[in-house]
Amino acid sequence: MAELVRRTARGTGRFLAAHGLFLAALAGAVALRWIAILGFPWIFWFGDSRTYLNAAIQFAPDDLRPSGYSVFLWALRPFESWTVVLAVQHALGALTGVMVYAIVWRGLRAGRPRWRPWAPGLVATPVTLPVLYDAYQIQLEHMLMSDGLFTFLLTAGVTLVLWRRRVSWWAAAPAGLALGAAAMVRSVGLPLIAVVLFCMLLRRAGWRALVSVVAGVAVPLLLYLHWFHGTWGVHTFTKSDQIWMYGRVVDFARCDVIKPRPELEVFCMDHVPPRPRVPARAYQAMWTSDTPFRHFPEDKRSVRANELAGEFVKEAIAKQPGDYLNVVVRDTLRAFEWKREDYPTPWTVAQYDFPVGASQSDMQRLYLDWYTNGRPVIHRVVEPQGAWMRDYQHTFYLRGPFLGIYMLVGLAGVLLRVRRLGGPVLLPWGIALALLVVPAATADFDYRYLLPCIPFAVLAAGLTLAREPRAVAHAPARSGPEAAGEPEAADAPETFDDPEAPDEPETSEGPEAAEESEHEGQRA
């Protein structure tokens, strides 16, 4: 018994020495989220919230947006508590930071096995701070929106793919499940699946791992298609994919250049004057009385409107490719500006701030109470916690230029590993880049779309600092006094390939020995 206590104490001491700094940072991040729940005990409403909540209560997919987040809300509804929903969403945000830390720590430990046990944590902890402490991340976790769940699922999938030097089929399958589920939460997840598969191919992950990822992805996608068909009679994810793309091209489309056929002229908005208080042309075309979809019986939910909008989109891009590229580049670069603009509208940006008071319509209260089966919901700001979070948000968030620095550091990591096709840095950096560009290319710019990019940008930058392990881990064991004082290379987790050694099958001295290393990773 005494020996067990001593071993437990030694193990605990080693764990705290290795991860104590991060545990302190994590505790502070959890405390911030708890203060947010105390100060704002209700969930924040956004324009899309009614769609998600209605689909959750009726357990029927919406035809306008993917309803994976609604399944999440449906699963939590038996608790009849918005506090539970908030706690889970904030926990997912904190766990996202844990996964970023775990991957960076393993990379540093693998590449620098001679470091002191506490050194990798000392480097990896600051990398996670934008994920754990960004005020807008915390505020987004407090909203009735899908972004937090999407970011967690996507990070979980990438974590499983990067966890070992060569992903095994049994890790690839749950990675695929997480990636497929993320795509059903937000449609931008669909092209990100292709990014993951492409990076796995470059890294020669092996056919078993690739098949396992594809099979894992297919499960939630096929289940969702079946669910959607049961409600709407068609096998698809939404009936509005082209409508959002129309909001992108309306920013530059000129009908005197496109010359659309008469049935498509309803989508011409170059003759409609801009609204002074609506900077985003896409918002004006989609959500004001100027929208062309008012001419269709079901507005944006019209199948015919979606088909015609898609035809207009194709003609606009084909006739004005330079203008399309210009708006994509322009809106992508907005992410790196120092000051936040009132874009797409001032009231949209205002919804991303912790409020001074609670202001909800009767309809919103009705839906919120409907979800909890009539259990009372507190609709007021509790001070001083509310003021603490408002003051915190004024200062502590990742400004655009710093996001740009993270992206540049990650790009440097990819280029430095060009002989290894980007190494482990390529996957998170590619995901971060896609999360910046795809919304700008398919919808419009919104500051909310930036936040899922941050974990992957900082992860890529952190992995850039991790030196890839050399072939010493595969060297024959030596005996004698000269070897007694050297640390075992196998003690380091084998996360990444050796850039100098040729690819070879793993031996019994590889991952098995790595499992005995002194580390603590977060399960995805």
Coordinates of C-alpha atoms in Angstrom, one line a residue, residues 38-475:
L38 CA -23.2 33.9 -13.6
G39 CA -23.4 37.4 -15.2
F40 CA -25.5 36.3 -18.2
P41 CA -27.7 33.4 -17.0
W42 CA -29.6 33.1 -20.3
I43 CA -28.3 32.1 -23.7
F44 CA -27.7 34.8 -26.3
W45 CA -30.0 35.0 -29.3
F46 CA -28.8 35.5 -32.9
G47 CA -30.6 35.7 -36.2
D48 CA -30.1 32.0 -36.9
S49 CA -31.1 30.8 -33.4
R50 CA -34.8 30.4 -34.2
T51 CA -34.0 28.0 -37.0
Y52 CA -31.8 25.8 -34.8
L53 CA -34.2 25.8 -31.9
N54 CA -37.3 25.0 -34.0
A55 CA -35.5 22.1 -35.6
A56 CA -34.4 20.8 -32.1
I57 CA -37.8 21.0 -30.6
Q58 CA -39.6 19.4 -33.5
F59 CA -36.6 17.1 -34.2
A60 CA -36.9 17.8 -37.9
P61 CA -34.0 19.1 -40.1
D62 CA -34.3 22.6 -41.4
D63 CA -34.2 23.1 -45.2
L64 CA -32.2 26.3 -45.0
R65 CA -29.2 25.3 -42.8
P66 CA -27.6 22.1 -41.7
S67 CA -29.3 21.0 -38.4
G68 CA -26.4 19.1 -36.7
Y69 CA -26.4 21.7 -33.9
S70 CA -30.2 21.1 -33.5
V71 CA -29.4 17.4 -32.7
F72 CA -27.0 18.6 -30.0
L73 CA -29.8 20.8 -28.5
W74 CA -32.3 18.0 -28.8
A75 CA -29.9 15.7 -26.9
L76 CA -29.7 18.2 -24.0
R77 CA -33.4 19.1 -23.9
P78 CA -34.2 16.5 -21.2
F79 CA -32.3 18.6 -18.7
E80 CA -34.8 21.5 -19.4
S81 CA -32.1 24.0 -18.5
W82 CA -30.3 26.6 -20.5
T83 CA -27.6 26.6 -17.8
V84 CA -26.8 23.1 -18.8
V85 CA -26.5 24.0 -22.5
L86 CA -24.3 27.0 -21.6
A87 CA -22.1 24.8 -19.4
V88 CA -21.6 22.2 -22.1
Q89 CA -20.9 24.8 -24.8
H90 CA -18.3 26.5 -22.6
A91 CA -16.8 23.1 -21.7
L92 CA -16.4 22.3 -25.4
G93 CA -14.6 25.6 -25.9
A94 CA -12.2 24.8 -23.0
L95 CA -11.6 21.3 -24.3
T96 CA -10.7 22.7 -27.7
G97 CA -7.9 24.5 -26.0
V98 CA -6.9 21.3 -24.3
M99 CA -6.6 19.5 -27.6
V100 CA -4.5 22.2 -29.1
Y101 CA -2.2 22.0 -26.1
A102 CA -1.9 18.2 -26.2
I103 CA -0.9 18.2 -29.9
V104 CA 1.7 21.0 -29.5
W105 CA 3.1 19.4 -26.3
R106 CA 3.5 16.0 -27.9
G107 CA 5.2 17.6 -30.9
L108 CA 7.7 19.4 -28.7
R109 CA 8.3 16.4 -26.5
A110 CA 8.9 14.1 -29.5
G111 CA 11.3 16.5 -31.3
R112 CA 13.2 17.5 -28.2
P113 CA 13.5 14.5 -25.9
R114 CA 16.4 16.0 -24.0
W115 CA 14.3 18.9 -22.7
R116 CA 13.4 19.0 -19.1
P117 CA 9.9 17.6 -18.5
W118 CA 8.4 21.0 -17.8
A119 CA 9.9 22.7 -20.9
P120 CA 7.4 21.6 -23.5
G121 CA 4.5 22.8 -21.4
L122 CA 6.2 26.1 -20.9
V123 CA 6.2 26.6 -24.7
A124 CA 2.9 24.9 -25.5
T125 CA 0.8 26.8 -22.9
P126 CA 1.1 30.3 -24.5
V127 CA 0.1 28.8 -27.8
T128 CA -3.3 27.9 -26.4
L129 CA -4.1 31.3 -24.8
P130 CA -6.0 32.8 -27.9
V131 CA -8.3 29.7 -27.7
L132 CA -8.8 29.8 -24.0
Y133 CA -8.9 33.5 -23.3
D134 CA -10.3 35.3 -26.4
A135 CA -13.3 37.2 -25.1
Y136 CA -15.2 36.8 -28.4
Q137 CA -14.6 33.0 -28.3
I138 CA -16.2 33.0 -24.8
Q139 CA -19.1 35.2 -26.0
L140 CA -19.7 32.9 -29.0
E141 CA -19.9 29.9 -26.7
H142 CA -22.7 31.8 -24.9
M143 CA -24.8 32.1 -28.0
L144 CA -27.5 29.8 -29.4
M145 CA -25.3 29.2 -32.4
S146 CA -23.5 26.2 -33.9
D147 CA -20.0 27.6 -34.2
G148 CA -18.6 26.3 -30.8
L149 CA -19.8 22.8 -31.5
F150 CA -18.4 22.9 -35.0
T151 CA -15.0 24.1 -33.8
F152 CA -14.8 21.4 -31.2
L153 CA -15.8 18.6 -33.6
L154 CA -13.3 19.8 -36.2
T155 CA -10.5 20.1 -33.7
A156 CA -11.3 16.6 -32.4
G157 CA -11.0 15.1 -35.9
V158 CA -7.7 16.9 -36.6
T159 CA -6.4 15.9 -33.1
L160 CA -7.0 12.2 -33.8
V161 CA -5.3 12.5 -37.2
L162 CA -2.2 14.2 -35.8
W163 CA -2.0 12.2 -32.6
R164 CA 0.4 9.6 -33.9
R165 CA 3.1 9.7 -36.6
R166 CA 0.9 7.4 -38.7
V167 CA -2.7 7.5 -37.9
S168 CA -4.1 4.0 -37.2
W169 CA -7.4 2.8 -38.6
W170 CA -9.0 2.7 -35.2
A171 CA -8.1 6.4 -34.6
A172 CA -9.0 7.3 -38.2
A173 CA -12.6 6.0 -37.9
P174 CA -13.6 8.3 -35.0
A175 CA -11.7 11.1 -36.7
G176 CA -13.9 10.6 -39.7
L177 CA -17.0 10.5 -37.4
A178 CA -16.0 13.9 -35.9
L179 CA -15.3 15.5 -39.3
G180 CA -18.6 14.2 -40.7
A181 CA -20.5 15.5 -37.7
A182 CA -18.8 18.9 -38.0
A183 CA -20.0 19.1 -41.7
M184 CA -23.5 18.5 -40.5
V185 CA -23.2 21.3 -38.0
R186 CA -21.9 23.8 -40.5
S187 CA -21.7 23.3 -44.2
V188 CA -18.2 24.8 -44.5
G189 CA -17.1 21.5 -42.9
L190 CA -17.7 19.6 -46.2
P191 CA -14.7 21.1 -48.1
L192 CA -12.6 20.7 -45.0
I193 CA -13.0 16.9 -45.2
A194 CA -11.2 17.1 -48.6
V195 CA -8.4 19.1 -46.9
V196 CA -7.9 16.4 -44.3
L197 CA -7.9 13.6 -46.9
F198 CA -5.5 15.5 -49.1
C199 CA -3.1 16.1 -46.3
M200 CA -3.3 12.4 -45.3
L201 CA -2.5 11.4 -48.8
L202 CA 0.5 13.6 -48.9
R203 CA 1.7 12.1 -45.6
R204 CA 1.2 8.6 -47.0
A205 CA -1.2 7.7 -44.2
G206 CA -1.9 4.3 -45.7
W207 CA -5.0 2.9 -47.4
R208 CA -6.5 1.5 -44.1
A209 CA -6.4 4.9 -42.4
L210 CA -7.9 6.6 -45.5
V211 CA -10.7 4.1 -45.8
S212 CA -11.4 4.3 -42.1
V213 CA -11.7 8.1 -42.3
V214 CA -14.0 8.0 -45.3
A215 CA -16.1 5.3 -43.6
G216 CA -16.3 7.4 -40.5
V217 CA -17.3 10.5 -42.4
A218 CA -19.9 8.6 -44.3
V219 CA -21.8 7.5 -41.2
P220 CA -23.1 10.9 -40.1
L221 CA -23.5 12.1 -43.7
L222 CA -25.7 9.1 -44.6
L223 CA -27.7 9.3 -41.4
Y224 CA -28.4 13.0 -42.1
L225 CA -29.4 12.4 -45.7
H226 CA -31.8 9.7 -44.5
W227 CA -33.2 12.1 -41.8
F228 CA -33.6 14.9 -44.3
H229 CA -35.3 12.7 -46.8
G230 CA -37.8 11.6 -44.2
T231 CA -38.8 15.2 -43.7
W232 CA -38.4 16.8 -47.1
G233 CA -38.5 13.9 -49.5
V234 CA -35.1 14.5 -51.1
H235 CA -31.6 13.2 -50.4
T236 CA -29.6 16.4 -49.8
F237 CA -28.3 18.4 -46.9
T238 CA -30.2 21.6 -47.5
K239 CA -32.3 23.1 -50.3
S240 CA -30.6 26.5 -50.2
D241 CA -26.9 26.0 -51.1
Q242 CA -27.1 28.4 -54.1
I243 CA -29.0 31.1 -52.3
W244 CA -26.0 31.8 -50.0
M245 CA -23.7 31.9 -52.9
Y246 CA -25.9 34.5 -54.6
G247 CA -25.2 36.7 -51.6
R248 CA -21.6 36.5 -52.5
V249 CA -21.8 37.4 -56.2
V250 CA -24.4 40.2 -55.7
D251 CA -21.5 42.3 -54.4
F252 CA -20.0 42.6 -57.9
A253 CA -22.6 41.3 -60.4
R254 CA -23.4 43.7 -63.2
C255 CA -26.2 42.7 -65.4
D256 CA -25.0 44.8 -68.3
V257 CA -22.0 42.5 -68.4
I258 CA -23.7 39.2 -67.5
K259 CA -26.8 39.8 -69.8
P260 CA -28.9 37.1 -68.0
R261 CA -32.0 35.7 -69.6
P262 CA -35.3 37.3 -68.6
E263 CA -36.2 34.9 -65.8
L264 CA -32.9 35.7 -64.0
E265 CA -33.2 39.4 -64.2
V266 CA -35.0 39.4 -60.9
F267 CA -31.6 38.8 -59.3
C268 CA -30.0 42.0 -60.8
M269 CA -29.3 44.4 -58.0
D270 CA -26.8 46.7 -59.6
H271 CA -29.6 49.2 -60.1
V272 CA -30.6 49.1 -56.4
P273 CA -28.9 51.9 -54.5
P274 CA -27.0 50.8 -51.4
R275 CA -28.4 51.4 -47.9
P276 CA -26.3 53.8 -45.8
R277 CA -26.5 51.7 -42.6
V278 CA -26.0 48.4 -44.4
P279 CA -22.3 48.2 -45.5
A280 CA -22.6 44.6 -46.8
R281 CA -24.3 44.3 -50.1
A282 CA -24.9 40.6 -49.4
Y283 CA -26.9 41.5 -46.3
Q284 CA -29.0 44.0 -48.3
A285 CA -29.7 41.4 -50.9
M286 CA -30.6 38.6 -48.4
W287 CA -32.2 40.2 -45.4
T288 CA -33.9 43.5 -46.3
S289 CA -36.9 44.4 -48.3
D290 CA -34.7 44.8 -51.4
T291 CA -34.2 41.0 -51.6
P292 CA -35.2 39.5 -54.9
F293 CA -36.4 36.4 -53.0
R294 CA -39.6 38.3 -52.0
H295 CA -40.8 37.6 -55.6
F296 CA -41.0 33.8 -54.8
P297 CA -43.8 32.2 -52.9
E298 CA -41.5 30.6 -50.2
D299 CA -38.9 33.4 -50.2
K300 CA -35.4 31.9 -49.6
R301 CA -36.9 28.4 -49.0
S302 CA -38.2 28.2 -52.6
V303 CA -36.6 25.3 -54.6
R304 CA -37.1 27.3 -57.8
A305 CA -35.4 30.3 -56.3
N306 CA -32.4 28.2 -55.3
E307 CA -32.1 26.8 -58.8
L308 CA -32.4 30.2 -60.5
A309 CA -30.0 31.8 -58.0
G310 CA -27.5 29.0 -58.8
E311 CA -27.8 29.7 -62.5
F312 CA -27.2 33.4 -61.9
V313 CA -24.2 32.7 -59.7
K314 CA -22.6 30.6 -62.4
E315 CA -23.1 33.2 -65.1
A316 CA -21.8 36.0 -62.8
I317 CA -18.6 34.2 -62.0
A318 CA -18.0 33.1 -65.6
K319 CA -18.5 36.6 -67.0
Q320 CA -16.7 38.5 -64.1
P321 CA -14.0 36.1 -62.7
G322 CA -11.7 39.0 -61.9
D323 CA -14.4 40.8 -59.9
Y324 CA -15.2 37.6 -58.0
L325 CA -11.6 37.1 -57.1
N326 CA -11.3 40.7 -56.0
V327 CA -14.2 40.5 -53.5
V328 CA -12.9 37.1 -52.1
V329 CA -9.4 38.6 -51.5
R330 CA -10.9 41.8 -50.1
D331 CA -13.1 40.0 -47.6
T332 CA -10.4 37.5 -46.7
L333 CA -8.0 40.3 -45.8
R334 CA -10.6 41.9 -43.5
A335 CA -9.6 39.2 -41.0
F336 CA -6.2 40.8 -40.5
E337 CA -7.3 44.4 -39.8
W338 CA -6.6 45.9 -36.3
K339 CA -10.0 47.4 -35.7
R340 CA -13.3 45.7 -36.1
E341 CA -15.6 47.4 -38.6
D342 CA -19.4 47.5 -38.5
Y343 CA -19.6 44.8 -41.0
P344 CA -21.9 43.3 -42.3
T345 CA -24.1 45.7 -40.2
P346 CA -23.6 47.6 -37.0
W347 CA -26.3 45.6 -35.3
T348 CA -24.8 42.3 -36.3
V349 CA -21.4 43.3 -34.8
A350 CA -23.2 44.6 -31.6
Q351 CA -24.6 41.1 -31.1
Y352 CA -21.0 39.8 -30.5
D353 CA -20.6 41.9 -27.4
F354 CA -21.6 41.0 -23.9
P355 CA -24.7 43.2 -23.5
V356 CA -25.4 45.9 -20.9
G357 CA -29.0 44.7 -20.4
A358 CA -31.3 41.8 -21.5
S359 CA -33.5 42.6 -24.4
Q360 CA -35.5 39.8 -26.0
S361 CA -38.7 39.8 -27.9
D362 CA -41.8 37.9 -26.9
M363 CA -41.1 35.4 -29.7
Q364 CA -37.6 34.7 -28.4
R365 CA -38.8 34.2 -24.8
L366 CA -41.5 31.9 -26.1
Y367 CA -39.0 29.7 -27.9
L368 CA -36.6 29.7 -25.0
D369 CA -39.4 28.7 -22.6
W370 CA -40.7 26.1 -25.0
Y371 CA -37.3 24.4 -25.0
T372 CA -37.3 24.2 -21.2
N373 CA -41.0 23.1 -21.0
G374 CA -42.0 26.2 -19.2
R375 CA -39.2 26.2 -16.6
P376 CA -38.4 29.8 -15.8
V377 CA -35.4 31.4 -17.5
I378 CA -33.6 34.4 -15.9
H379 CA -33.5 37.2 -18.5
R380 CA -31.4 39.8 -16.7
V381 CA -27.8 40.8 -16.4
V382 CA -26.3 40.0 -13.0
E383 CA -23.7 42.5 -11.8
P384 CA -20.8 42.8 -11.1
Q385 CA -20.1 39.7 -13.2
G386 CA -21.7 41.2 -16.3
A387 CA -19.5 44.3 -16.0
W388 CA -16.4 42.2 -15.5
M389 CA -17.0 40.4 -18.8
R390 CA -17.8 43.6 -20.7
D391 CA -14.6 45.2 -19.4
Y392 CA -12.6 42.1 -20.2
Q393 CA -14.0 42.0 -23.8
H394 CA -12.8 45.5 -24.5
T395 CA -9.1 44.4 -24.2
F396 CA -8.6 40.7 -24.3
Y397 CA -9.2 39.3 -27.8
L398 CA -7.0 38.3 -30.7
R399 CA -6.7 41.3 -33.1
G400 CA -6.4 40.8 -36.8
P401 CA -2.7 41.5 -37.2
F402 CA -1.8 38.8 -34.6
L403 CA -4.0 36.3 -36.4
G404 CA -1.9 37.2 -39.5
I405 CA 1.3 36.6 -37.6
Y406 CA 0.1 33.1 -36.5
M407 CA -0.8 32.4 -40.1
L408 CA 2.7 33.5 -41.3
V409 CA 4.5 31.5 -38.7
G410 CA 2.4 28.4 -39.7
L411 CA 3.2 29.1 -43.4
A412 CA 6.9 29.3 -42.5
G413 CA 6.6 25.9 -40.8
V414 CA 5.1 24.4 -43.9
L415 CA 7.8 25.9 -46.1
L416 CA 10.6 24.7 -43.8
R417 CA 9.2 21.2 -44.1
V418 CA 8.8 21.4 -47.9
R419 CA 10.8 18.2 -48.4
R420 CA 8.3 16.5 -46.1
L421 CA 5.4 18.0 -47.9
G422 CA 4.7 20.4 -45.1
G423 CA 5.0 17.8 -42.3
P424 CA 2.4 17.9 -39.5
V425 CA 2.1 21.7 -39.9
L426 CA 0.3 21.5 -43.2
L427 CA -3.0 20.0 -42.0
P428 CA -3.9 22.6 -39.3
W429 CA -2.5 25.5 -41.4
G430 CA -4.6 24.3 -44.4
I431 CA -7.7 24.1 -42.2
A432 CA -7.1 27.6 -40.9
L433 CA -6.6 29.0 -44.4
A434 CA -9.8 27.2 -45.7
L435 CA -11.8 28.6 -42.8
L436 CA -10.7 32.1 -43.8
V437 CA -11.2 31.8 -47.5
V438 CA -14.2 29.5 -48.0
P439 CA -16.7 31.8 -46.2
A440 CA -15.4 34.8 -48.2
A441 CA -15.7 32.8 -51.4
T442 CA -19.2 31.3 -50.8
A443 CA -21.1 33.7 -48.5
D444 CA -19.6 36.9 -47.1
F445 CA -17.3 38.1 -44.4
D446 CA -18.5 37.9 -40.8
Y447 CA -16.3 38.2 -37.6
R448 CA -18.1 35.2 -36.3
Y449 CA -16.6 33.1 -39.1
L450 CA -13.0 34.0 -37.9
L451 CA -13.2 32.4 -34.5
P452 CA -13.2 28.7 -35.7
C453 CA -10.0 29.5 -37.6
I454 CA -8.0 30.5 -34.4
P455 CA -7.4 27.1 -32.9
F456 CA -5.9 25.8 -36.2
A457 CA -3.8 28.9 -36.8
V458 CA -2.2 28.8 -33.3
L459 CA -1.8 25.0 -33.6
A460 CA 0.1 25.4 -36.9
A461 CA 2.3 28.0 -35.4
G462 CA 2.9 25.9 -32.3
L463 CA 3.9 22.8 -34.4
T464 CA 6.3 25.1 -36.4
L465 CA 8.2 25.4 -33.1
A466 CA 8.3 21.6 -32.7
R467 CA 11.4 20.0 -34.2
E468 CA 10.6 16.7 -35.9
P469 CA 12.3 13.7 -34.2
R470 CA 15.4 12.2 -35.8
A471 CA 16.2 8.6 -36.5
V472 CA 17.9 8.1 -33.1
A473 CA 14.7 6.6 -31.8
H474 CA 15.2 3.7 -34.2
A475 CA 18.9 3.2 -33.4

